[in-house]
Amino acid sequence: MTHADRMHFEEHGFVILRNLASSDVVERMLKATEIGRKKAIPPVEFEADLQYPGSPASQLDPGGKTIRRLKQAHSRGIVFTEWLTFPPLRESLKQLLGPALVCPFAHHNCIMTKEPEFSSETGWHQDIRYWSYSRPELVSMWLALRPENKDNGCLQLVPGTHRMTFGQHQFDSELFFRDDLKENQALIEQRVYAELEPGDVLLFHCRTLHAASRNRTDKTKYSVVFTFRPLDNPPTPNSRSAASPELLIH
């Protein structure tokens, strides 16, 4: 990551690193992903499970078995674990989080599968909303396995929100950032679209507001997502964040 990349992350709360993953890595991940999706290899999360706008009402309705996420990506092929220790990725994360890195398997650690017909909308939120750590200092890594753009529901982000403080009234009961408030709308209007090509990586802060729309194309969008923290930012004991193993990145 260049100095300009790092400064962009510090100011905006995200940065895109182009062509970080090779075509071979992308193809190996795609192969494992297609197998997992077609066979619905557990653990998986269905669109109907979350009841987001656009999702089927239940698993018994048309499209009810549409997969939203293939969970535990690290266990779906050695290529995913190899990716976590890929030197250019590791060194970029060290520039943001320090020399000792940890990848928690409790959060993300998944392949997002946004299907054409029954994909849903994800409202504006901060990833830290359900996470419990000593400090809100984590970075998520989003790797595109296929092109991501406005038409198929690429990630949208509001620059600089990782450094802002919000009132409780600005979020709903599910901790989504309310888009019906004028003060929130002014921020949302500043959104940018993280349009990616296969192999591109988006790094974003756990406090950066982001959202995603539905996939309005005829092709499934796949994204690999992991999260990283500094070694000295442990999860809160007995929390969901502390319930799963973690990988120390040497």
Coordinates of N, CA and C in Angstrom, one line a residue:
M1 N 0.9 -1.2 0.0 CA 0.0 0.0 0.0 C 0.9 1.2 0.0
T2 N 0.6 2.2 -0.9 CA 1.4 3.4 -1.0 C 1.0 4.3 0.1
H3 N 1.8 5.4 0.3 CA 1.5 6.4 1.3 C 0.2 7.1 1.0
A4 N -0.1 7.3 -0.3 CA -1.3 7.9 -0.7 C -2.5 7.0 -0.3
D5 N -2.3 5.7 -0.5 CA -3.4 4.7 -0.1 C -3.7 4.8 1.4
R6 N -2.6 4.9 2.1 CA -2.8 4.9 3.6 C -3.5 6.2 4.0
M7 N -3.1 7.3 3.4 CA -3.7 8.6 3.8 C -5.2 8.6 3.4
H8 N -5.5 8.0 2.2 CA -6.9 7.9 1.8 C -7.7 7.1 2.8
F9 N -7.1 6.0 3.3 CA -7.8 5.3 4.4 C -8.0 6.1 5.6
E10 N -7.0 6.8 6.1 CA -7.1 7.6 7.3 C -8.1 8.6 7.2
E11 N -8.2 9.3 6.0 CA -9.2 10.3 5.8 C -10.6 9.9 5.6
H12 N -10.7 8.8 4.7 CA -12.1 8.4 4.3 C -12.6 7.2 4.9
G13 N -11.7 6.4 5.6 CA -12.2 5.2 6.2 C -12.3 4.0 5.3
F14 N -11.7 4.1 4.2 CA -11.6 2.9 3.2 C -10.6 3.2 2.2
V15 N -10.2 2.2 1.5 CA -9.2 2.3 0.4 C -9.4 1.1 -0.5
I16 N -9.2 1.3 -1.8 CA -9.3 0.2 -2.8 C -7.9 -0.1 -3.3
L17 N -7.5 -1.4 -3.2 CA -6.2 -1.8 -3.8 C -6.5 -2.7 -5.0
R18 N -6.1 -2.2 -6.1 CA -6.4 -2.8 -7.4 C -5.5 -4.0 -7.7
N19 N -6.1 -5.1 -8.2 CA -5.4 -6.3 -8.7 C -4.5 -6.9 -7.6
L20 N -4.9 -6.9 -6.4 CA -4.1 -7.4 -5.3 C -4.1 -8.9 -5.4
A21 N -5.2 -9.6 -5.7 CA -5.3 -11.0 -5.8 C -5.0 -11.4 -7.3
S22 N -4.3 -12.5 -7.5 CA -4.0 -12.9 -8.9 C -5.2 -13.6 -9.4
S23 N -5.2 -13.8 -10.8 CA -6.3 -14.5 -11.4 C -6.4 -15.9 -11.0
D24 N -5.3 -16.5 -10.7 CA -5.3 -17.9 -10.2 C -6.0 -18.0 -8.8
V25 N -5.7 -17.1 -7.9 CA -6.3 -17.1 -6.6 C -7.8 -16.9 -6.8
V26 N -8.2 -16.0 -7.6 CA -9.6 -15.7 -7.8 C -10.3 -16.9 -8.4
E27 N -9.7 -17.6 -9.4 CA -10.4 -18.8 -10.0 C -10.5 -19.9 -9.0
R28 N -9.5 -20.1 -8.2 CA -9.6 -21.2 -7.2 C -10.7 -20.9 -6.2
M29 N -10.8 -19.6 -5.8 CA -11.9 -19.3 -4.8 C -13.2 -19.4 -5.5
L30 N -13.3 -19.0 -6.7 CA -14.6 -19.1 -7.4 C -15.0 -20.6 -7.6
K31 N -14.1 -21.5 -7.8 CA -14.4 -22.9 -8.0 C -15.0 -23.4 -6.7
A32 N -14.3 -23.1 -5.5 CA -14.8 -23.6 -4.2 C -16.2 -22.9 -3.9
T33 N -16.3 -21.7 -4.3 CA -17.6 -21.0 -4.0 C -18.7 -21.6 -4.8
E34 N -18.5 -21.9 -6.1 CA -19.6 -22.4 -6.9 C -20.1 -23.8 -6.3
I35 N -19.1 -24.6 -5.9 CA -19.4 -25.9 -5.3 C -20.3 -25.7 -4.0
G36 N -19.8 -24.8 -3.2 CA -20.5 -24.5 -1.9 C -21.9 -24.0 -2.1
R37 N -22.1 -23.1 -3.2 CA -23.4 -22.6 -3.4 C -24.4 -23.6 -4.0
K38 N -23.9 -24.3 -5.0 CA -24.8 -25.3 -5.7 C -25.2 -26.4 -4.8
K39 N -24.3 -26.8 -3.9 CA -24.7 -27.9 -3.0 C -25.2 -27.4 -1.6
A40 N -25.2 -26.1 -1.5 CA -25.6 -25.5 -0.2 C -24.9 -26.1 1.0
I41 N -23.6 -26.2 0.8 CA -22.7 -26.8 1.9 C -22.8 -25.9 3.1
P42 N -23.2 -26.5 4.2 CA -23.3 -25.7 5.5 C -21.9 -25.4 6.1
P43 N -21.9 -24.3 6.9 CA -23.0 -23.4 7.3 C -23.3 -22.3 6.2
V44 N -24.6 -22.1 6.0 CA -25.0 -21.0 5.0 C -26.0 -20.1 5.7
E45 N -26.2 -19.0 5.1 CA -27.2 -18.0 5.5 C -28.1 -17.8 4.3
F46 N -29.4 -17.9 4.5 CA -30.3 -17.7 3.3 C -30.9 -16.2 3.4
E47 N -31.2 -15.7 2.2 CA -31.8 -14.3 2.2 C -33.0 -14.3 3.1
A48 N -33.8 -15.3 3.1 CA -35.1 -15.3 3.9 C -34.8 -15.2 5.4
D49 N -33.6 -15.6 5.8 CA -33.3 -15.6 7.2 C -33.3 -14.2 7.8
L50 N -32.9 -13.2 7.0 CA -32.7 -11.9 7.6 C -33.9 -10.9 7.4
Q51 N -34.8 -11.3 6.4 CA -35.9 -10.4 6.1 C -35.6 -9.0 5.8
Y52 N -34.5 -8.8 5.0 CA -34.2 -7.5 4.5 C -35.0 -7.2 3.3
P53 N -35.2 -5.9 2.9 CA -36.0 -5.5 1.8 C -35.6 -6.3 0.5
G54 N -36.6 -7.0 -0.1 CA -36.3 -7.7 -1.3 C -36.2 -9.2 -1.1
S55 N -36.0 -9.6 0.1 CA -35.7 -11.1 0.4 C -37.1 -11.8 0.4
P56 N -37.1 -13.1 0.2 CA -38.3 -13.9 0.3 C -38.8 -13.9 1.7
A57 N -40.1 -14.0 1.8 CA -40.7 -14.0 3.2 C -40.3 -15.1 4.1
S58 N -40.1 -16.3 3.5 CA -39.6 -17.4 4.2 C -38.9 -18.4 3.3
Q59 N -38.3 -19.4 3.9 CA -37.6 -20.4 3.1 C -38.6 -21.3 2.3
L60 N -39.9 -21.2 2.6 CA -40.9 -22.0 1.9 C -41.4 -21.2 0.7
D61 N -41.1 -19.9 0.6 CA -41.6 -19.1 -0.5 C -40.7 -19.2 -1.7
P62 N -41.1 -18.8 -2.9 CA -40.2 -18.8 -4.1 C -39.0 -18.1 -3.8
G63 N -37.8 -18.7 -4.1 CA -36.5 -18.1 -3.8 C -36.1 -18.2 -2.4
G64 N -36.9 -18.9 -1.6 CA -36.6 -19.0 -0.2 C -35.3 -19.7 0.2
K65 N -34.7 -20.5 -0.7 CA -33.5 -21.1 -0.5 C -32.3 -20.4 -1.2
T66 N -32.5 -19.1 -1.5 CA -31.5 -18.3 -2.1 C -30.4 -18.0 -1.0
I67 N -29.2 -18.4 -1.3 CA -28.1 -18.2 -0.3 C -27.6 -16.8 -0.3
R68 N -27.4 -16.2 0.8 CA -26.9 -14.9 1.0 C -25.4 -15.0 1.3
R69 N -25.0 -15.9 2.2 CA -23.6 -16.1 2.6 C -23.2 -17.5 2.8
L70 N -22.1 -17.8 2.3 CA -21.4 -19.1 2.7 C -20.5 -18.8 3.8
K71 N -20.8 -19.3 5.0 CA -20.1 -19.0 6.2 C -18.8 -19.8 6.3
Q72 N -17.9 -19.4 7.2 CA -16.7 -20.1 7.5 C -15.9 -20.3 6.2
A73 N -15.6 -19.2 5.5 CA -14.9 -19.3 4.3 C -13.5 -19.9 4.4
H74 N -12.9 -19.7 5.6 CA -11.5 -20.2 5.8 C -11.5 -21.8 5.7
S75 N -12.6 -22.4 5.9 CA -12.7 -23.9 5.9 C -13.1 -24.4 4.6
R76 N -13.4 -23.6 3.6 CA -13.9 -24.0 2.3 C -12.8 -24.3 1.2
G77 N -11.6 -24.2 1.6 CA -10.5 -24.5 0.7 C -9.2 -23.8 1.2
I78 N -8.1 -24.5 1.0 CA -6.9 -24.0 1.5 C -6.5 -22.6 0.9
V79 N -7.1 -22.3 -0.3 CA -6.8 -21.0 -0.9 C -7.2 -19.8 0.0
F80 N -8.3 -20.0 0.7 CA -8.8 -18.9 1.6 C -7.9 -18.7 2.7
T81 N -7.3 -19.7 3.3 CA -6.4 -19.6 4.4 C -5.1 -19.0 3.9
E82 N -4.7 -19.5 2.7 CA -3.4 -18.9 2.1 C -3.6 -17.4 1.8
W83 N -4.8 -17.0 1.5 CA -5.0 -15.6 1.2 C -4.8 -14.7 2.4
L84 N -5.2 -15.3 3.6 CA -5.1 -14.5 4.8 C -3.7 -14.2 5.2
T85 N -2.7 -15.0 4.7 CA -1.3 -14.7 5.0 C -0.5 -14.2 3.7
F86 N -1.3 -13.9 2.7 CA -0.6 -13.4 1.4 C 0.2 -12.1 1.7
P87 N 1.5 -12.1 1.5 CA 2.3 -11.0 1.9 C 1.8 -9.6 1.6
P88 N 1.4 -9.3 0.3 CA 1.0 -7.9 0.1 C -0.3 -7.5 0.9
L89 N -1.2 -8.5 1.1 CA -2.3 -8.2 1.9 C -1.9 -8.0 3.4
R90 N -1.1 -8.9 3.9 CA -0.6 -8.8 5.3 C 0.1 -7.5 5.5
E91 N 1.0 -7.1 4.6 CA 1.8 -5.9 4.8 C 0.9 -4.6 4.7
S92 N -0.1 -4.6 3.9 CA -1.1 -3.5 3.8 C -1.9 -3.4 5.1
L93 N -2.3 -4.5 5.7 CA -3.1 -4.5 6.9 C -2.2 -4.0 8.1
K94 N -0.9 -4.4 8.1 CA 0.0 -4.0 9.1 C 0.2 -2.5 9.1
Q95 N 0.1 -1.9 7.9 CA 0.3 -0.4 7.9 C -0.9 0.3 8.6
L96 N -2.1 -0.4 8.6 CA -3.2 0.2 9.2 C -3.5 -0.2 10.7
L97 N -3.0 -1.5 11.0 CA -3.3 -2.0 12.3 C -2.1 -2.3 13.2
G98 N -0.9 -2.2 12.7 CA 0.2 -2.5 13.5 C 0.8 -3.8 13.1
P99 N 2.0 -4.2 13.7 CA 2.7 -5.4 13.3 C 2.2 -6.7 13.6
A100 N 1.3 -6.8 14.7 CA 0.8 -8.1 15.1 C -0.7 -8.1 14.7
L101 N -1.1 -9.0 13.8 CA -2.4 -9.1 13.3 C -3.1 -10.3 13.7
V102 N -4.4 -10.2 13.9 CA -5.3 -11.4 14.2 C -6.5 -11.3 13.3
C103 N -6.9 -12.5 12.8 CA -8.1 -12.6 12.0 C -9.2 -13.3 12.8
P104 N -10.2 -12.6 13.3 CA -11.2 -13.3 14.1 C -12.1 -14.1 13.1
F105 N -12.5 -15.3 13.5 CA -13.4 -16.1 12.7 C -14.8 -15.9 13.1
A106 N -15.1 -15.1 14.2 CA -16.4 -14.9 14.6 C -17.2 -14.0 13.8
H107 N -16.5 -13.1 13.0 CA -17.2 -12.1 12.2 C -16.8 -12.1 10.7
H108 N -17.7 -11.9 9.8 CA -17.4 -12.1 8.4 C -16.9 -13.5 8.2
N109 N -15.7 -13.7 7.7 CA -15.2 -15.0 7.5 C -16.2 -15.7 6.6
C110 N -16.5 -15.1 5.5 CA -17.6 -15.6 4.6 C -17.4 -15.2 3.2
I111 N -18.2 -15.8 2.3 CA -18.3 -15.5 0.9 C -19.7 -14.9 0.7
M112 N -19.8 -13.7 0.4 CA -21.1 -13.1 0.1 C -21.6 -13.4 -1.3
T113 N -22.8 -14.0 -1.4 CA -23.4 -14.4 -2.7 C -24.6 -13.6 -3.0
K114 N -24.5 -12.6 -3.8 CA -25.7 -11.8 -4.1 C -26.3 -12.2 -5.5
E115 N -27.4 -12.9 -5.3 CA -28.1 -13.5 -6.5 C -28.9 -12.5 -7.3
P116 N -29.2 -12.8 -8.5 CA -29.9 -11.8 -9.4 C -31.3 -11.6 -8.9
E117 N -32.1 -12.6 -8.8 CA -33.6 -12.5 -8.7 C -34.0 -12.2 -7.2
F118 N -33.4 -12.8 -6.3 CA -33.9 -12.7 -4.9 C -33.0 -12.1 -3.9
S119 N -32.0 -11.3 -4.4 CA -31.1 -10.6 -3.5 C -31.8 -9.5 -2.8
S120 N -31.3 -9.1 -1.6 CA -32.0 -8.1 -0.8 C -31.1 -6.9 -0.7
E121 N -31.7 -5.8 -0.1 CA -30.9 -4.6 0.2 C -30.4 -4.6 1.6
T122 N -29.2 -4.2 1.8 CA -28.6 -4.1 3.2 C -28.6 -2.6 3.5
G123 N -29.2 -2.3 4.6 CA -29.3 -0.9 5.0 C -28.0 -0.3 5.5
W124 N -27.9 1.0 5.7 CA -26.7 1.6 6.2 C -26.4 1.2 7.6
H125 N -25.1 0.8 7.8 CA -24.7 0.4 9.2 C -23.2 0.5 9.3
Q126 N -22.8 0.3 10.5 CA -21.3 0.2 10.9 C -21.1 -1.3 11.3
D127 N -20.0 -1.9 10.9 CA -19.8 -3.3 11.2 C -19.6 -3.5 12.7
I128 N -19.2 -2.4 13.4 CA -18.9 -2.6 14.8 C -20.1 -2.7 15.7
R129 N -21.3 -2.5 15.1 CA -22.6 -2.5 15.8 C -22.8 -3.7 16.7
Y130 N -22.4 -4.9 16.2 CA -22.7 -6.1 17.0 C -21.4 -6.7 17.5
W131 N -20.3 -6.1 17.3 CA -19.0 -6.6 17.7 C -18.6 -6.1 19.0
S132 N -17.8 -6.8 19.8 CA -17.4 -6.4 21.1 C -15.9 -6.6 21.3
Y133 N -15.2 -5.5 21.3 CA -13.7 -5.5 21.4 C -13.3 -4.3 22.3
S134 N -12.0 -4.4 22.8 CA -11.5 -3.3 23.6 C -11.6 -2.0 23.0
R135 N -11.4 -1.9 21.7 CA -11.5 -0.6 21.0 C -12.1 -0.9 19.6
P136 N -12.8 0.1 19.1 CA -13.4 -0.1 17.7 C -12.3 0.1 16.7
E137 N -11.4 -0.8 16.7 CA -10.3 -0.7 15.8 C -10.1 -2.0 15.0
L138 N -10.9 -2.2 14.0 CA -10.8 -3.4 13.1 C -11.0 -3.0 11.7
V139 N -10.4 -3.8 10.8 CA -10.5 -3.5 9.3 C -11.1 -4.7 8.6
S140 N -12.0 -4.5 7.8 CA -12.6 -5.6 7.0 C -12.0 -5.6 5.6
M141 N -11.7 -6.8 5.1 CA -11.2 -7.0 3.7 C -12.2 -7.6 2.8
W142 N -12.5 -6.9 1.7 CA -13.6 -7.3 0.8 C -12.9 -7.6 -0.5
L143 N -12.9 -8.8 -1.0 CA -12.2 -9.2 -2.2 C -13.3 -9.6 -3.3
A144 N -13.2 -8.9 -4.4 CA -14.2 -9.2 -5.5 C -13.7 -10.4 -6.3
L145 N -14.7 -11.4 -6.5 CA -14.4 -12.5 -7.3 C -15.0 -12.3 -8.7
R146 N -15.9 -11.4 -8.8 CA -16.5 -11.0 -10.1 C -16.7 -9.5 -10.1
P147 N -16.9 -8.9 -11.2 CA -17.1 -7.4 -11.2 C -18.2 -7.0 -10.3
E148 N -18.0 -5.9 -9.6 CA -19.0 -5.3 -8.7 C -19.2 -3.9 -9.1
N149 N -20.5 -3.5 -9.3 CA -20.9 -2.2 -9.8 C -22.2 -1.8 -9.3
K150 N -22.7 -0.6 -9.7 CA -24.0 -0.2 -9.2 C -25.1 -1.1 -9.5
D151 N -25.0 -1.7 -10.7 CA -26.1 -2.6 -11.2 C -26.3 -3.9 -10.4
N152 N -25.2 -4.4 -9.9 CA -25.3 -5.7 -9.2 C -25.1 -5.6 -7.7
G153 N -25.2 -4.4 -7.2 CA -25.2 -4.2 -5.7 C -23.8 -4.1 -5.1
C154 N -22.9 -3.3 -5.7 CA -21.6 -3.1 -5.1 C -21.8 -2.4 -3.8
L155 N -20.8 -2.4 -2.9 CA -20.8 -1.7 -1.6 C -20.8 -0.2 -1.8
Q156 N -21.6 0.5 -1.0 CA -21.6 1.9 -1.0 C -21.1 2.3 0.4
L157 N -20.3 3.4 0.4 CA -19.7 3.9 1.7 C -19.8 5.4 1.8
V158 N -19.9 5.9 3.0 CA -19.9 7.3 3.3 C -18.6 7.7 3.8
P159 N -17.8 8.4 3.0 CA -16.4 8.8 3.5 C -16.4 9.5 4.8
G160 N -15.4 9.2 5.6 CA -15.1 10.0 6.8 C -16.0 9.6 8.0
T161 N -17.0 8.7 7.8 CA -17.9 8.4 9.0 C -17.2 7.6 10.0
H162 N -16.0 7.0 9.7 CA -15.3 6.3 10.8 C -14.8 7.2 11.9
R163 N -14.7 8.5 11.6 CA -14.2 9.4 12.6 C -15.3 10.3 13.2
M164 N -16.6 9.9 12.9 CA -17.7 10.7 13.4 C -18.4 10.0 14.6
T165 N -19.0 10.8 15.4 CA -19.8 10.3 16.6 C -21.3 10.5 16.3
F166 N -22.1 9.5 16.5 CA -23.5 9.6 16.2 C -24.3 9.4 17.4
G167 N -25.5 10.0 17.5 CA -26.4 9.8 18.6 C -27.2 8.5 18.4
Q168 N -27.7 8.0 19.5 CA -28.5 6.8 19.5 C -29.7 6.9 18.6
H169 N -30.3 8.2 18.6 CA -31.5 8.4 17.8 C -31.3 8.3 16.3
Q170 N -30.0 8.3 15.9 CA -29.8 8.2 14.4 C -29.8 6.8 13.9
F171 N -30.0 5.8 14.8 CA -30.1 4.4 14.5 C -31.4 3.8 14.9
D172 N -31.9 2.8 14.1 CA -33.1 2.2 14.5 C -32.9 1.1 15.6
S173 N -33.9 0.3 15.9 CA -33.7 -0.7 16.9 C -32.8 -1.8 16.5
E174 N -32.6 -2.0 15.2 CA -31.6 -3.0 14.7 C -30.2 -2.4 14.5
L175 N -30.0 -1.2 14.9 CA -28.8 -0.4 14.7 C -28.4 -0.1 13.3
F176 N -29.4 0.0 12.4 CA -29.2 0.5 11.1 C -29.4 2.0 11.1
F177 N -28.5 2.7 10.3 CA -28.5 4.2 10.3 C -29.8 4.6 9.6
R178 N -30.6 5.4 10.2 CA -31.9 5.8 9.7 C -31.8 6.7 8.5
D179 N -32.5 6.3 7.4 CA -32.4 7.1 6.2 C -33.7 8.0 6.1
D180 N -34.5 8.1 7.2 CA -35.6 9.0 7.2 C -35.3 10.3 8.0
L181 N -34.1 10.4 8.5 CA -33.8 11.6 9.2 C -33.0 12.6 8.3
K182 N -33.3 13.9 8.3 CA -32.6 14.8 7.4 C -31.1 14.9 7.7
E183 N -30.8 14.8 9.0 CA -29.3 14.9 9.3 C -28.6 13.7 8.8
N184 N -29.3 12.5 8.7 CA -28.6 11.3 8.2 C -28.6 11.4 6.7
Q185 N -29.7 11.9 6.1 CA -29.8 12.0 4.6 C -28.7 12.8 4.0
A186 N -28.3 13.9 4.7 CA -27.3 14.8 4.2 C -25.9 14.0 4.1
L187 N -25.7 13.1 5.1 CA -24.5 12.3 5.0 C -24.6 11.2 3.9
I188 N -25.7 10.5 3.9 CA -25.9 9.5 2.9 C -25.7 10.0 1.4
E189 N -26.1 11.2 1.2 CA -26.0 11.8 -0.1 C -24.5 11.9 -0.6
Q190 N -23.6 11.8 0.4 CA -22.1 11.8 0.1 C -21.6 10.4 -0.2
R191 N -22.4 9.5 -0.4 CA -22.0 8.1 -0.6 C -21.1 8.0 -1.9
V192 N -20.2 7.0 -1.8 CA -19.4 6.6 -3.0 C -19.7 5.2 -3.3
Y193 N -19.5 4.7 -4.5 CA -19.7 3.3 -4.9 C -18.4 2.7 -5.1
A194 N -18.1 1.6 -4.4 CA -16.9 0.8 -4.5 C -17.0 -0.2 -5.7
E195 N -16.8 0.3 -6.9 CA -16.9 -0.5 -8.1 C -15.5 -1.3 -8.2
L196 N -15.6 -2.6 -8.3 CA -14.4 -3.4 -8.3 C -14.4 -4.4 -9.5
E197 N -13.2 -4.8 -9.8 CA -13.0 -5.9 -10.8 C -12.4 -7.1 -10.0
P198 N -12.5 -8.3 -10.6 CA -12.0 -9.5 -9.9 C -10.5 -9.3 -9.5
G199 N -10.2 -9.6 -8.2 CA -8.9 -9.4 -7.7 C -8.7 -8.1 -7.0
D200 N -9.6 -7.1 -7.1 CA -9.5 -5.9 -6.4 C -10.0 -6.1 -4.9
V201 N -9.3 -5.4 -4.0 CA -9.6 -5.5 -2.6 C -10.1 -4.1 -2.0
L202 N -11.1 -4.1 -1.3 CA -11.6 -3.0 -0.6 C -11.3 -3.2 0.9
L203 N -10.6 -2.3 1.5 CA -10.3 -2.3 3.0 C -11.1 -1.2 3.6
F204 N -11.9 -1.5 4.6 CA -12.7 -0.4 5.3 C -12.8 -0.6 6.8
H205 N -12.8 0.5 7.4 CA -12.8 0.6 8.9 C -14.2 0.1 9.4
C206 N -14.1 -0.5 10.6 CA -15.4 -1.0 11.2 C -16.4 0.0 11.6
R207 N -16.0 1.3 11.6 CA -17.0 2.4 11.9 C -17.4 3.1 10.6
T208 N -16.9 2.7 9.5 CA -17.4 3.4 8.2 C -18.8 2.9 7.8
L209 N -19.7 3.9 7.7 CA -21.0 3.6 7.2 C -21.0 3.0 5.8
H210 N -21.7 1.9 5.6 CA -21.8 1.3 4.3 C -23.2 0.6 4.1
A211 N -23.5 0.3 2.9 CA -24.8 -0.3 2.5 C -24.6 -1.0 1.2
A212 N -25.6 -1.7 0.8 CA -25.6 -2.4 -0.6 C -27.0 -2.5 -1.1
S213 N -27.2 -2.3 -2.4 CA -28.5 -2.5 -3.0 C -28.7 -3.9 -3.5
R214 N -29.8 -4.2 -4.2 CA -30.0 -5.5 -4.8 C -29.2 -5.7 -6.1
N215 N -29.1 -7.0 -6.5 CA -28.4 -7.3 -7.7 C -29.5 -7.3 -8.8
R216 N -29.4 -6.3 -9.7 CA -30.4 -6.2 -10.8 C -29.8 -6.7 -12.2
T217 N -28.8 -7.5 -12.1 CA -28.3 -8.1 -13.3 C -28.7 -9.6 -13.4
D218 N -28.2 -10.4 -14.3 CA -28.6 -11.8 -14.5 C -27.4 -12.7 -14.0
K219 N -26.5 -12.2 -13.3 CA -25.3 -13.0 -12.9 C -25.0 -12.8 -11.4
T220 N -24.7 -13.8 -10.7 CA -24.4 -13.8 -9.3 C -23.1 -13.0 -9.0
K221 N -23.1 -12.2 -8.0 CA -21.9 -11.5 -7.5 C -21.3 -12.2 -6.3
Y222 N -20.0 -12.5 -6.3 CA -19.3 -13.1 -5.2 C -18.3 -12.2 -4.6
S223 N -18.2 -12.2 -3.3 CA -17.2 -11.4 -2.6 C -16.7 -12.2 -1.4
V224 N -15.4 -12.2 -1.2 CA -14.9 -12.9 0.0 C -14.6 -11.8 1.0
V225 N -15.0 -12.0 2.3 CA -14.9 -11.0 3.3 C -14.3 -11.6 4.6
F226 N -13.2 -11.0 5.1 CA -12.6 -11.3 6.3 C -12.4 -10.0 7.1
T227 N -12.2 -10.1 8.4 CA -11.9 -9.0 9.3 C -10.6 -9.2 10.1
F228 N -9.9 -8.1 10.4 CA -8.7 -8.2 11.1 C -8.6 -7.2 12.2
R229 N -7.9 -7.5 13.3 CA -7.7 -6.7 14.4 C -6.3 -6.7 14.9
P230 N -5.8 -5.6 15.6 CA -4.5 -5.7 16.2 C -4.5 -6.7 17.3
L231 N -3.3 -7.3 17.6 CA -3.2 -8.3 18.7 C -3.6 -7.7 20.0
D232 N -3.4 -6.4 20.2 CA -3.7 -5.8 21.5 C -5.1 -5.2 21.6
N233 N -6.0 -5.7 20.7 CA -7.4 -5.3 20.8 C -8.3 -6.5 20.9
P234 N -8.2 -7.2 22.0 CA -8.9 -8.5 22.2 C -10.4 -8.3 22.3
P235 N -11.2 -9.4 22.0 CA -12.6 -9.4 22.2 C -13.0 -9.4 23.6
T236 N -14.2 -8.9 23.9 CA -14.7 -8.8 25.3 C -15.0 -10.3 25.7
P237 N -14.5 -10.7 26.9 CA -14.8 -12.1 27.3 C -16.3 -12.4 27.4
N238 N -16.6 -13.6 27.0 CA -18.0 -14.1 27.0 C -18.9 -13.4 26.0
S239 N -18.4 -12.7 25.0 CA -19.2 -12.1 24.0 C -19.2 -13.0 22.8
R240 N -20.1 -12.6 21.8 CA -20.1 -13.3 20.5 C -18.7 -13.2 19.8
S241 N -18.1 -12.1 20.0 CA -16.8 -11.9 19.4 C -15.7 -12.8 19.9
A242 N -15.9 -13.3 21.1 CA -14.9 -14.2 21.7 C -15.3 -15.6 21.6
A243 N -16.4 -15.9 20.9 CA -16.9 -17.3 20.9 C -16.3 -18.2 19.9
S244 N -15.5 -17.7 18.9 CA -14.9 -18.5 17.9 C -13.4 -18.4 17.9
P245 N -12.7 -19.3 17.3 CA -11.2 -19.3 17.2 C -10.8 -18.1 16.4
E246 N -9.5 -17.7 16.5 CA -8.9 -16.6 15.8 C -7.6 -17.1 15.2
L247 N -7.2 -16.5 14.1 CA -5.9 -16.8 13.4 C -4.9 -15.7 13.6
L248 N -3.7 -16.0 14.3 CA -2.7 -15.1 14.4 C -1.9 -15.0 13.1
I249 N -1.8 -13.9 12.5 CA -1.1 -13.7 11.2 C 0.4 -13.4 11.5
H250 N 1.3 -14.3 11.2 CA 2.7 -14.1 11.5 C 3.3 -13.3 10.3

